PDB file of C-alpha atoms in Angstrom:
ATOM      1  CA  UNK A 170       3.110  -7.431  11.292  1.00  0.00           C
ATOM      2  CA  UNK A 171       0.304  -6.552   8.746  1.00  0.00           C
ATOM      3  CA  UNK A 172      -2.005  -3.432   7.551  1.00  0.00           C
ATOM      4  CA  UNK A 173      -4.705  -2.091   5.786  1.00  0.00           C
ATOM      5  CA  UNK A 174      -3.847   1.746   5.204  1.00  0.00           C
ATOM      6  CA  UNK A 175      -2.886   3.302   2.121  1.00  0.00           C
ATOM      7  CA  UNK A 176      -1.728   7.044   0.929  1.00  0.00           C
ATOM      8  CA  UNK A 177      -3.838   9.218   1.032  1.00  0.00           C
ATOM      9  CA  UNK A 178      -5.351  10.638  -1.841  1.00  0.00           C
ATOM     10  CA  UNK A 179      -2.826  12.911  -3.947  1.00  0.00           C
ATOM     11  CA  UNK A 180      -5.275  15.602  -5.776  1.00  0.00           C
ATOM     12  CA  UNK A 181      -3.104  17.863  -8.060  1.00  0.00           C
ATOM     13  CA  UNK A 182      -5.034  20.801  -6.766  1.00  0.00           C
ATOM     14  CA  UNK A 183      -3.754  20.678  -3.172  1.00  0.00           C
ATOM     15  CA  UNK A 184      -0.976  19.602  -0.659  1.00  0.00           C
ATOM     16  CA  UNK A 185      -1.786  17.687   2.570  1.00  0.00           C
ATOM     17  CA  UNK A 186       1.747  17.215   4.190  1.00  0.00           C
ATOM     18  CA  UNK A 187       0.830  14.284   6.261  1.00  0.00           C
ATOM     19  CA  UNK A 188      -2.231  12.201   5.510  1.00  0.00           C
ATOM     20  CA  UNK A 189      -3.482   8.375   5.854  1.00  0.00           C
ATOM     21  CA  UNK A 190      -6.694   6.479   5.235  1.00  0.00           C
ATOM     22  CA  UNK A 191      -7.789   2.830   5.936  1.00  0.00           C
ATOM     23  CA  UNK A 192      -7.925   0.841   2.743  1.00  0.00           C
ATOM     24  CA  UNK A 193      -6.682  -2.327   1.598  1.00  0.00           C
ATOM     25  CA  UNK A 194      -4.233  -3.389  -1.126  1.00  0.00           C
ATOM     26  CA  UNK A 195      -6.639  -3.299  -3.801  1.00  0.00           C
ATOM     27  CA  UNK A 196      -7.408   0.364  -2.547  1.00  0.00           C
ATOM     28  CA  UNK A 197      -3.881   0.888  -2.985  1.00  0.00           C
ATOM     29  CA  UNK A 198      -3.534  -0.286  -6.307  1.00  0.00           C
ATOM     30  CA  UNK A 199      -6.678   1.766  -7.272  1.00  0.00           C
ATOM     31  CA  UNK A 200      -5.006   4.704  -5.910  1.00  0.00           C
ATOM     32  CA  UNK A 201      -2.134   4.909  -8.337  1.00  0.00           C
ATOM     33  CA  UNK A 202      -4.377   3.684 -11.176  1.00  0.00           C
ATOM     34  CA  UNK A 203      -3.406   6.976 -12.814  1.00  0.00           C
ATOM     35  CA  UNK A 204      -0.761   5.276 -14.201  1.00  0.00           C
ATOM     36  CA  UNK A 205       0.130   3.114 -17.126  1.00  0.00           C
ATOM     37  CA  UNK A 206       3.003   0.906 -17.554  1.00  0.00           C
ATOM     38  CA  UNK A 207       3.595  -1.939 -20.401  1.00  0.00           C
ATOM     39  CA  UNK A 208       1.600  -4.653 -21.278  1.00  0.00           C
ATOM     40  CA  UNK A 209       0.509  -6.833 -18.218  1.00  0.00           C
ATOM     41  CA  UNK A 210       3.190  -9.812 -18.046  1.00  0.00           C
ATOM     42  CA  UNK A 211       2.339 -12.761 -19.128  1.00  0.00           C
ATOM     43  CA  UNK A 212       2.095 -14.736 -15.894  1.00  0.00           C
ATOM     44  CA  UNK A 213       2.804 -18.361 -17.927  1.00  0.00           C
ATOM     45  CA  UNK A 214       6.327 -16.678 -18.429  1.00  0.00           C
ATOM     46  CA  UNK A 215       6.981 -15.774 -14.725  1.00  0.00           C
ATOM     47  CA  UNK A 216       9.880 -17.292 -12.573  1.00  0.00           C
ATOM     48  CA  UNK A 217       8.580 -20.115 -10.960  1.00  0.00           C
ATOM     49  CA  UNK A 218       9.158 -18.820  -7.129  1.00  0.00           C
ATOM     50  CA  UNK A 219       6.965 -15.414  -8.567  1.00  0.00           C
ATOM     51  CA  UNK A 220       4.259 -17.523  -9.338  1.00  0.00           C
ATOM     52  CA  UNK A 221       4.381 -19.784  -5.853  1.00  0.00           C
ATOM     53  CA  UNK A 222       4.490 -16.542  -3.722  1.00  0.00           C
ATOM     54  CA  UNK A 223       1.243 -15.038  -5.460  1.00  0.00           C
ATOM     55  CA  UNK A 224      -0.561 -17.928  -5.767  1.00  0.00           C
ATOM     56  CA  UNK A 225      -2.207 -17.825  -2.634  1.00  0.00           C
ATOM     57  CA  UNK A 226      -3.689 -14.275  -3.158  1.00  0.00           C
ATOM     58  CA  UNK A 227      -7.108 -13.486  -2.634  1.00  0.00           C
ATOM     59  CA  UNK A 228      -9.839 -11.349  -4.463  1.00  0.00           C
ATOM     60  CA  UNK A 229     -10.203  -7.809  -2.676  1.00  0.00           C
ATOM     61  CA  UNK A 230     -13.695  -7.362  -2.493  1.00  0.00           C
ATOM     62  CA  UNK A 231     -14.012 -10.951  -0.402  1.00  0.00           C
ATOM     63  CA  UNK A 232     -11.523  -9.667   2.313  1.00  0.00           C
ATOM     64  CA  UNK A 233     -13.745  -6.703   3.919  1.00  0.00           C
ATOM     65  CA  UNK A 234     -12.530  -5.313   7.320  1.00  0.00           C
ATOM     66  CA  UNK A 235     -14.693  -6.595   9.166  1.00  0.00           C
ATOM     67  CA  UNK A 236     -12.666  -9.580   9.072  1.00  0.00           C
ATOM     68  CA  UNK A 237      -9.703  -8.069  11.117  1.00  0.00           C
ATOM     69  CA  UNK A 238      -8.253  -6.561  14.633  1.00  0.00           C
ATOM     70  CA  UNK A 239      -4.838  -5.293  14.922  1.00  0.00           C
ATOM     71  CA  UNK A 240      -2.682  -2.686  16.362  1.00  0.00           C
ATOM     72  CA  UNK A 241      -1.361   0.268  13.786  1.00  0.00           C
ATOM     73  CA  UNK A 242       1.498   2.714  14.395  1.00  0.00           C
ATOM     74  CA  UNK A 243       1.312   5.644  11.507  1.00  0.00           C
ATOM     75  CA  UNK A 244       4.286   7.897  11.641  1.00  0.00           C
ATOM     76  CA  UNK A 245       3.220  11.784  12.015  1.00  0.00           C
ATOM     77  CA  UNK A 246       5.596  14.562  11.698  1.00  0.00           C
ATOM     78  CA  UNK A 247       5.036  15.324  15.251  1.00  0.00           C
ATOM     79  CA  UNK A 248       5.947  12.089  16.939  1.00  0.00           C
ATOM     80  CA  UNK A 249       3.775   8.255  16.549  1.00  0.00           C
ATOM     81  CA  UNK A 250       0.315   7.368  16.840  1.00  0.00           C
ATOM     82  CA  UNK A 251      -0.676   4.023  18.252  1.00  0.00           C
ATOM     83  CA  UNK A 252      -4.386   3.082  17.637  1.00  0.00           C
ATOM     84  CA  UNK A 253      -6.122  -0.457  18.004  1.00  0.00           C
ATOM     85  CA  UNK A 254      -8.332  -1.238  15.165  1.00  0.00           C
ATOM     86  CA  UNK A 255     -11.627  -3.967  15.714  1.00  0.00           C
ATOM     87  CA  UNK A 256     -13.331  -5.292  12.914  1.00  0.00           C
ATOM     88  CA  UNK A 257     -16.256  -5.947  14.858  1.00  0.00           C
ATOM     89  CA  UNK A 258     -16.816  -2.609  16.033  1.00  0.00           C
ATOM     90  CA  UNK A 259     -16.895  -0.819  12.684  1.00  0.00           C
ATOM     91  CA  UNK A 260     -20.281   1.684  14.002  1.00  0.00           C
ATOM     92  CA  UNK A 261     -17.902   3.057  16.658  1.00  0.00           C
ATOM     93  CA  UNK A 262     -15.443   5.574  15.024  1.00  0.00           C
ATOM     94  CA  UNK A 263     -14.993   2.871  11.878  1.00  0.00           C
ATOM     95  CA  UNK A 264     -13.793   0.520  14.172  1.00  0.00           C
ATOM     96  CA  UNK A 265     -10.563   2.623  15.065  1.00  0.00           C
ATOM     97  CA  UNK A 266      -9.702   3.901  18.872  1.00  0.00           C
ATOM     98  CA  UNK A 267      -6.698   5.951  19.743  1.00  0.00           C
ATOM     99  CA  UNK A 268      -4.399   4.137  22.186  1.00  0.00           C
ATOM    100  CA  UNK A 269      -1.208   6.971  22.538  1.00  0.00           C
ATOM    101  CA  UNK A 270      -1.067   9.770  23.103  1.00  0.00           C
ATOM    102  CA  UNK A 271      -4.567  10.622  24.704  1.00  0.00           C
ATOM    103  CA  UNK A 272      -6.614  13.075  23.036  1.00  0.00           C
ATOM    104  CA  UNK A 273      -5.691  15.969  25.014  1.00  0.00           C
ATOM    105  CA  UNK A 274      -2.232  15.544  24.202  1.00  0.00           C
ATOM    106  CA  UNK A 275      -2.930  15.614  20.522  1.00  0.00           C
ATOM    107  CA  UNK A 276      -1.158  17.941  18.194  1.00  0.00           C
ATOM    108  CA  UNK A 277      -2.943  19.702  15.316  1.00  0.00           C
ATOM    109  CA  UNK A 278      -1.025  17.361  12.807  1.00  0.00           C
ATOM    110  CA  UNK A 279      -1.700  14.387  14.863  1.00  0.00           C
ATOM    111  CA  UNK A 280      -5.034  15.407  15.453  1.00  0.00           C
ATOM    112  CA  UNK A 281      -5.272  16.034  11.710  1.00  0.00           C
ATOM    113  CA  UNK A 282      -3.527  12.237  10.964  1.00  0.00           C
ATOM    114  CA  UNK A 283      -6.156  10.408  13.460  1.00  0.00           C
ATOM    115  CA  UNK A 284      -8.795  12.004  11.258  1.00  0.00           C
ATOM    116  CA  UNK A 285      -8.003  11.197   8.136  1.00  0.00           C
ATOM    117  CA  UNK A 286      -7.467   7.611   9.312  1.00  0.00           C
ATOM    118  CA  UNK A 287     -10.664   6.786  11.142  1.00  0.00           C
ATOM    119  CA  UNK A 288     -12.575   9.300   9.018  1.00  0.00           C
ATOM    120  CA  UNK A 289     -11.771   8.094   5.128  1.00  0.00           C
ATOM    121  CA  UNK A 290     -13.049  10.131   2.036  1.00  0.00           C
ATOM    122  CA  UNK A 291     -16.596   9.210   1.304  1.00  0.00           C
ATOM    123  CA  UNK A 292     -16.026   8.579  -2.379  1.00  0.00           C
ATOM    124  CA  UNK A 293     -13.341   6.052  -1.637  1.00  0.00           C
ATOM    125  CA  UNK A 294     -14.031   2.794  -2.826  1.00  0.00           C
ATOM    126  CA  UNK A 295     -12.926   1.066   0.414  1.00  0.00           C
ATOM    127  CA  UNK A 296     -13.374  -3.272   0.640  1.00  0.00           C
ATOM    128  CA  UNK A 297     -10.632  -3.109   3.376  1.00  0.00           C
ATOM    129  CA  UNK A 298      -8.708  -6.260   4.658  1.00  0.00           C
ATOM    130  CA  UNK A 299      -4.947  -7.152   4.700  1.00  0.00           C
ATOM    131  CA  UNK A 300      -4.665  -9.927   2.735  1.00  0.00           C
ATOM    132  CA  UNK A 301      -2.885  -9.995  -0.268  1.00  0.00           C
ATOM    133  CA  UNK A 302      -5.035  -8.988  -3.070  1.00  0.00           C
ATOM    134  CA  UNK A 303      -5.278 -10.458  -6.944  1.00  0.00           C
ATOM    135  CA  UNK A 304      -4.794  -6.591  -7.991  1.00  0.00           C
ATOM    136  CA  UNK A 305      -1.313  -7.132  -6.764  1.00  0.00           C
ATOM    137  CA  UNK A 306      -0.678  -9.451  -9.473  1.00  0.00           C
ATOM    138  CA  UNK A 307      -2.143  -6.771 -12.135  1.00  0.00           C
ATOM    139  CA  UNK A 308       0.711  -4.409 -10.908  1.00  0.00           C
ATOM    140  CA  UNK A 309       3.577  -6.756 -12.433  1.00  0.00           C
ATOM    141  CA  UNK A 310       4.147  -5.452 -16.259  1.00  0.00           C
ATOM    142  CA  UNK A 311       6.586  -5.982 -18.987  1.00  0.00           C
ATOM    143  CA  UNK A 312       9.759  -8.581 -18.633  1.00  0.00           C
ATOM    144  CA  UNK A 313      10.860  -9.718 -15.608  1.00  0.00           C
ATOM    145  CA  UNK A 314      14.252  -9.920 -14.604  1.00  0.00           C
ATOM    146  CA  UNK A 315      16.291 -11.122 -11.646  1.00  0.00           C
ATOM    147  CA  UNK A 316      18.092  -8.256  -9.948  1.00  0.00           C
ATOM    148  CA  UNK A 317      19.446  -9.636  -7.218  1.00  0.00           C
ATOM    149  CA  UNK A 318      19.392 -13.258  -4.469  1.00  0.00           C
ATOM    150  CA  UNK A 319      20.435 -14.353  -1.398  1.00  0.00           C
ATOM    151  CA  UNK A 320      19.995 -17.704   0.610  1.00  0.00           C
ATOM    152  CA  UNK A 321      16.271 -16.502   1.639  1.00  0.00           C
ATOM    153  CA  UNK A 322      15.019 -13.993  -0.799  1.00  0.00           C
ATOM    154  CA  UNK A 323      14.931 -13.491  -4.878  1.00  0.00           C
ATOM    155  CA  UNK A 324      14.224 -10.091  -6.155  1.00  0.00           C
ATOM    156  CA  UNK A 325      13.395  -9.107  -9.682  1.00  0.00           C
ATOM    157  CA  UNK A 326      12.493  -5.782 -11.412  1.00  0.00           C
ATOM    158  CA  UNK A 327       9.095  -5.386 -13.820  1.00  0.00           C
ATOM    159  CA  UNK A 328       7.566  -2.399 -15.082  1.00  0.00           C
ATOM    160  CA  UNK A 329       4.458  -1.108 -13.365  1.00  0.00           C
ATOM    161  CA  UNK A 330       1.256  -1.420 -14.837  1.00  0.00           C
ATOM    162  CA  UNK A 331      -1.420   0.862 -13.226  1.00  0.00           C
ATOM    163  CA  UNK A 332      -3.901   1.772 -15.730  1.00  0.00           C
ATOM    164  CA  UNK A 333      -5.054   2.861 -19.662  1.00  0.00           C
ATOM    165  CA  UNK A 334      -4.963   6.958 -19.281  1.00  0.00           C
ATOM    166  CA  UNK A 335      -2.935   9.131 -21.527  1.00  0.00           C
ATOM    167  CA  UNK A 336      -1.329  11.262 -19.367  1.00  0.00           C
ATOM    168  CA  UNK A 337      -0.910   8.983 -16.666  1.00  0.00           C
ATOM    169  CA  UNK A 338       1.286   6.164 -18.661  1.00  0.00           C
ATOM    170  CA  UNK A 339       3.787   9.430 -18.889  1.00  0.00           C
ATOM    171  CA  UNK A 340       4.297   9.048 -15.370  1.00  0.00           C
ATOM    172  CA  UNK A 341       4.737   5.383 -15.166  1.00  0.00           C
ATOM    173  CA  UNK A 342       7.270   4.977 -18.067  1.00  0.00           C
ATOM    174  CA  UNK A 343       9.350   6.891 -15.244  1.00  0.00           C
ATOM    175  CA  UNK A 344       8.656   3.954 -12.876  1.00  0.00           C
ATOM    176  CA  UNK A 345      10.497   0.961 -12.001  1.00  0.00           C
ATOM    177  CA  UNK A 346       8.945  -1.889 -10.133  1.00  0.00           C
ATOM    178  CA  UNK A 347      10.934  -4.372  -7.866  1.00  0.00           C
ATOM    179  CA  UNK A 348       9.552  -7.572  -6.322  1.00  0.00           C
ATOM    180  CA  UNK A 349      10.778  -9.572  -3.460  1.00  0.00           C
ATOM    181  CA  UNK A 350       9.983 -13.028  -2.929  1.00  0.00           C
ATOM    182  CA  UNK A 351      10.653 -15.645  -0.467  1.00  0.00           C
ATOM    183  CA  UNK A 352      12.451 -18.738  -1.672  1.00  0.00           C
ATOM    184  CA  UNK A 353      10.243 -21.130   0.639  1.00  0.00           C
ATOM    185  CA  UNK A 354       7.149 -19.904  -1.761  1.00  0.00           C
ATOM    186  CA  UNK A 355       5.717 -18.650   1.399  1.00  0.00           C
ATOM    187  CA  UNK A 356       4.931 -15.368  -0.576  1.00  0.00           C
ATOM    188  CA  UNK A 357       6.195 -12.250  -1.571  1.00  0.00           C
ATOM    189  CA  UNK A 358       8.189  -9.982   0.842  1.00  0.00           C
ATOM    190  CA  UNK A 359       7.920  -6.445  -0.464  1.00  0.00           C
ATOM    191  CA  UNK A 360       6.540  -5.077  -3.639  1.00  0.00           C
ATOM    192  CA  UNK A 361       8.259  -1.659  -4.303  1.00  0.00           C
ATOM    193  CA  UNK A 362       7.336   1.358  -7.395  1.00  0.00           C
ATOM    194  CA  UNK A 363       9.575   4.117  -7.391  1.00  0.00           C
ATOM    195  CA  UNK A 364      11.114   6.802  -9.827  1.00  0.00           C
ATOM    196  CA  UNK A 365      15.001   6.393  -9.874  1.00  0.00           C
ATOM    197  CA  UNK A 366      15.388  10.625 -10.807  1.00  0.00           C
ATOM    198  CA  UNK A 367      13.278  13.493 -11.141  1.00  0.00           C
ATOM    199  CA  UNK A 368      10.972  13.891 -13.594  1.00  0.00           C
ATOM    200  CA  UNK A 369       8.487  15.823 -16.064  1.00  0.00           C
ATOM    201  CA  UNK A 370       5.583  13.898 -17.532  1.00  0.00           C
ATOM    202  CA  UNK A 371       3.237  17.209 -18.396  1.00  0.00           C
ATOM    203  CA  UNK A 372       4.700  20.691 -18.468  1.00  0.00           C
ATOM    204  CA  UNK A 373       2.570  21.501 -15.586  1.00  0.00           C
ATOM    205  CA  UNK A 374       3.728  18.399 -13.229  1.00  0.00           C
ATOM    206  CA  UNK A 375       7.243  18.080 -11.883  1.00  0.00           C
ATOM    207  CA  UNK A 376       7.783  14.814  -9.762  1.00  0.00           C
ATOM    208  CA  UNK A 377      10.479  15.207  -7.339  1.00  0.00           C
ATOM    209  CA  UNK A 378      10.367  11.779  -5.300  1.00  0.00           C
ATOM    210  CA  UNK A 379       8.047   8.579  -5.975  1.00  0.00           C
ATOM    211  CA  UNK A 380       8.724   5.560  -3.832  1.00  0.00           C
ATOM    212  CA  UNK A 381       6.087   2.992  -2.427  1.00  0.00           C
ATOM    213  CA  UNK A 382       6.805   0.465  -0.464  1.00  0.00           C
ATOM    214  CA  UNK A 383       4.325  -2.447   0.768  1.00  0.00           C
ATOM    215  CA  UNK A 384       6.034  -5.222   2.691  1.00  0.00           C
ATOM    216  CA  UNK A 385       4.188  -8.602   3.539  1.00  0.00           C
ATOM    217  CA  UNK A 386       4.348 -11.376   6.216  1.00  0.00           C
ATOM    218  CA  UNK A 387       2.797 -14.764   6.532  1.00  0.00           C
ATOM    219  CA  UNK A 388       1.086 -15.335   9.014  1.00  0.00           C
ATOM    220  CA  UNK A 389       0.635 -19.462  10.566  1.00  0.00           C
ATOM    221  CA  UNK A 390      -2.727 -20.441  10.000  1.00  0.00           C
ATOM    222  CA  UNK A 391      -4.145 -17.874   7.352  1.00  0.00           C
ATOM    223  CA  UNK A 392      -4.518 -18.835   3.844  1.00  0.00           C
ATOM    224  CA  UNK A 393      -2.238 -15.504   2.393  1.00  0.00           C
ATOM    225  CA  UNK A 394       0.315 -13.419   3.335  1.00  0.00           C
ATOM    226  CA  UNK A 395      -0.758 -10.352   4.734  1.00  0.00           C
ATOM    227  CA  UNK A 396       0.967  -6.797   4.320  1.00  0.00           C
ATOM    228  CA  UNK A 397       2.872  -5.673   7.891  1.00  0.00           C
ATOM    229  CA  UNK A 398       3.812  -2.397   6.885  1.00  0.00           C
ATOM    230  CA  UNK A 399       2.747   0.784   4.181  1.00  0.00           C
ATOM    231  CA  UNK A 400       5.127   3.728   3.214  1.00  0.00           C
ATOM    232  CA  UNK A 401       4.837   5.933   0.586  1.00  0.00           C
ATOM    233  CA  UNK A 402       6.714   9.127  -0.788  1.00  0.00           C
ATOM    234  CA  UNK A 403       5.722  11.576  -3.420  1.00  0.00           C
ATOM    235  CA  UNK A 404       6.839  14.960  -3.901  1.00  0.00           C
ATOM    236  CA  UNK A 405       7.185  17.654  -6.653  1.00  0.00           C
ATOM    237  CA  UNK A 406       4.509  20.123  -7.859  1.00  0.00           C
ATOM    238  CA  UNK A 407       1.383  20.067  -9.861  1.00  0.00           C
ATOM    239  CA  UNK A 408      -0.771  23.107 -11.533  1.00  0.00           C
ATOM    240  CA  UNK A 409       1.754  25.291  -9.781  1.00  0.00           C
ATOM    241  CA  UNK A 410       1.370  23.826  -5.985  1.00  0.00           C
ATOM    242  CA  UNK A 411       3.363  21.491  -4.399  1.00  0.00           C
ATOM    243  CA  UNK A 412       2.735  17.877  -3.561  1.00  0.00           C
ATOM    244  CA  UNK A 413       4.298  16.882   0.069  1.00  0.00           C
ATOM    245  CA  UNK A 414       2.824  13.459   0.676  1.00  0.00           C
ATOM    246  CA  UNK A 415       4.523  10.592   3.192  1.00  0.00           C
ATOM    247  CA  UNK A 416       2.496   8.002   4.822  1.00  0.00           C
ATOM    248  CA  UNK A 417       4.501   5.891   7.041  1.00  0.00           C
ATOM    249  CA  UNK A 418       1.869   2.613   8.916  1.00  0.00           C
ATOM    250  CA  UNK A 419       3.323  -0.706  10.542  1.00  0.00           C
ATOM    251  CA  UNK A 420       0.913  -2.705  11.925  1.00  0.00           C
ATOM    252  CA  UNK A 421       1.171  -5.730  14.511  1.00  0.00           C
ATOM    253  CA  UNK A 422      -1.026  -7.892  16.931  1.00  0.00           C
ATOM    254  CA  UNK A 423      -2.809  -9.246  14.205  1.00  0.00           C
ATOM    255  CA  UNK A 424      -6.187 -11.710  14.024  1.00  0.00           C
ATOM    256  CA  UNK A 425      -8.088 -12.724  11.420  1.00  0.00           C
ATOM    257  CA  UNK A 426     -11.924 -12.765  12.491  1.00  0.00           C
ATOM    258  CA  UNK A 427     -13.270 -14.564   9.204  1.00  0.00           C
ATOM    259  CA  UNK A 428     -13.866 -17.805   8.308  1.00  0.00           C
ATOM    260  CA  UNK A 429     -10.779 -19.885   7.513  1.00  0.00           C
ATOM    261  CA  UNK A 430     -12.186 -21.954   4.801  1.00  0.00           C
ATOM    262  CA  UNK A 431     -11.420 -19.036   2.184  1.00  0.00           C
ATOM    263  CA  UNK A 432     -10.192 -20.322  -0.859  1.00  0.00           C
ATOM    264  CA  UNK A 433      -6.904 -18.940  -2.543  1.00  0.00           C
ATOM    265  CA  UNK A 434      -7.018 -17.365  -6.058  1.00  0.00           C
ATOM    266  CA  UNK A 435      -5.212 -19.649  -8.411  1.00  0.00           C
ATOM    267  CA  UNK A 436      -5.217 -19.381 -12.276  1.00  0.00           C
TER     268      UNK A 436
END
């Protein structure tokens, strides 16, 4: 079932070993925006079932949080959290409350975790929501291929676009992008970026492990898919510190609070 959480923010100046914030998926794409891949693909030469299962995706900044309650489960390195999240409750703790374990029983990295979700940076940029976003679609550069089928699912490779900045389309030319879509056109099933080796994009940055992973669900009733589960991996070492970053968040129990006349974005 579906989410709203992304990594948290990787600074090269410091190492938080385990660390999540609320955001949606345009939050998500905005967080790896330090990245540059090809040329945006040219949508009027997608596959046909690529363009069916984005069709349906919504602008970010319509789909705020308020719109949403669900139960998440974030993986910590000391065992699960289980919190409830209400939309309509946002001035009480953002809207989050801590189901299991109790606060007493709390370790300092769970403790830490709960923080960092229901307490996000101040400068994020944070429209919330778990529908699919429009950024999504920005994400899929260069030529698309077919990589592999079966009787439900098609899944083709891209290259990752993620932004204009020097040093950052270093990083993404190490990138490969994989997209999996549902043969019913009910949407896509899991966008994935990772780096298939290690890798050295400035003298000063060594990336060890990159692999995101942002799987979706439809939902009866709602007008786009919705993402059901976040997990992200990035390791190596930047300005001579290390980077230890994994966010693990499933997410289940979902309703959609907003209106359901919402209009799909369709070019």
């Amino acid at each position: 079932m579906p989410v709203v959480a992304k990594p948290a923010d990787i600074r090269r100046a410091k190492t938080r070993r385990w660390s999540i914030s609320w955001t949606g998926l345009g939050a998500i794409v905005a967080l790896w925006s330090a990245m540059q891949g090809a040329a945006v693909a040219d949508q009027d030469a997608w596959p046909a079932p690529l363009v069916a299962a984005f069709a349906s995706a919504v602008e970010s900044d319509s789909d705020g949080r308020e719109n949403w309650r669900f139960m998440a489960e974030a993986d910590t390195i000391d065992g699960p959290l289980f919190l409830r999240f209400n939309g309509g409750q946002l001035d009480v703790r953002n809207g989050w409350s801590l189901e299991t374990p109790s606060a007493d029983e709390l370790t300092s990295a769970q403790r830490s975790s709960y923080t960092e979700i229901v307490s996000p940076d101040e400068e994020e940029d944070d429209p919330g929501g778990l529908f699919l976003a429009s950024d999504a679609v920005e994400l899929i550069g260069g030529e698309i291929r077919l990589l592999s089928q079966t009787e439900a699912e098609l899944t083709y490779t891209f290259s990752p676009y993620l932004g204009t900045d020097e040093m950052d389309a270093a990083i993404a030319h190490h990138l490969i992008g994989e997209v999996t879509v549902w043969r019913d056109g009910s949407g896509p099933a899991r966008i994935r970026l990772h780096a298939p080796e290690r890798f050295r994009p400035h003298p000063i940055v060594r990336i060890d492990v990159f692999d995101l992973v942002m799987e979706f669900q439809h939902i009866e009733g709602l007008t786009a898919p919705v993402m059901r589960r976040l997990s992200s991996r990035v390791e190596g070492s930047a300005a001579f510190q290390d980077i230890s970053e994994v966010t693990e968040m499933a997410f289940t129990e979902i309703e959609y609070l907003g209106a359901m006349d919402r209009e799909p974005i369709v070019d």
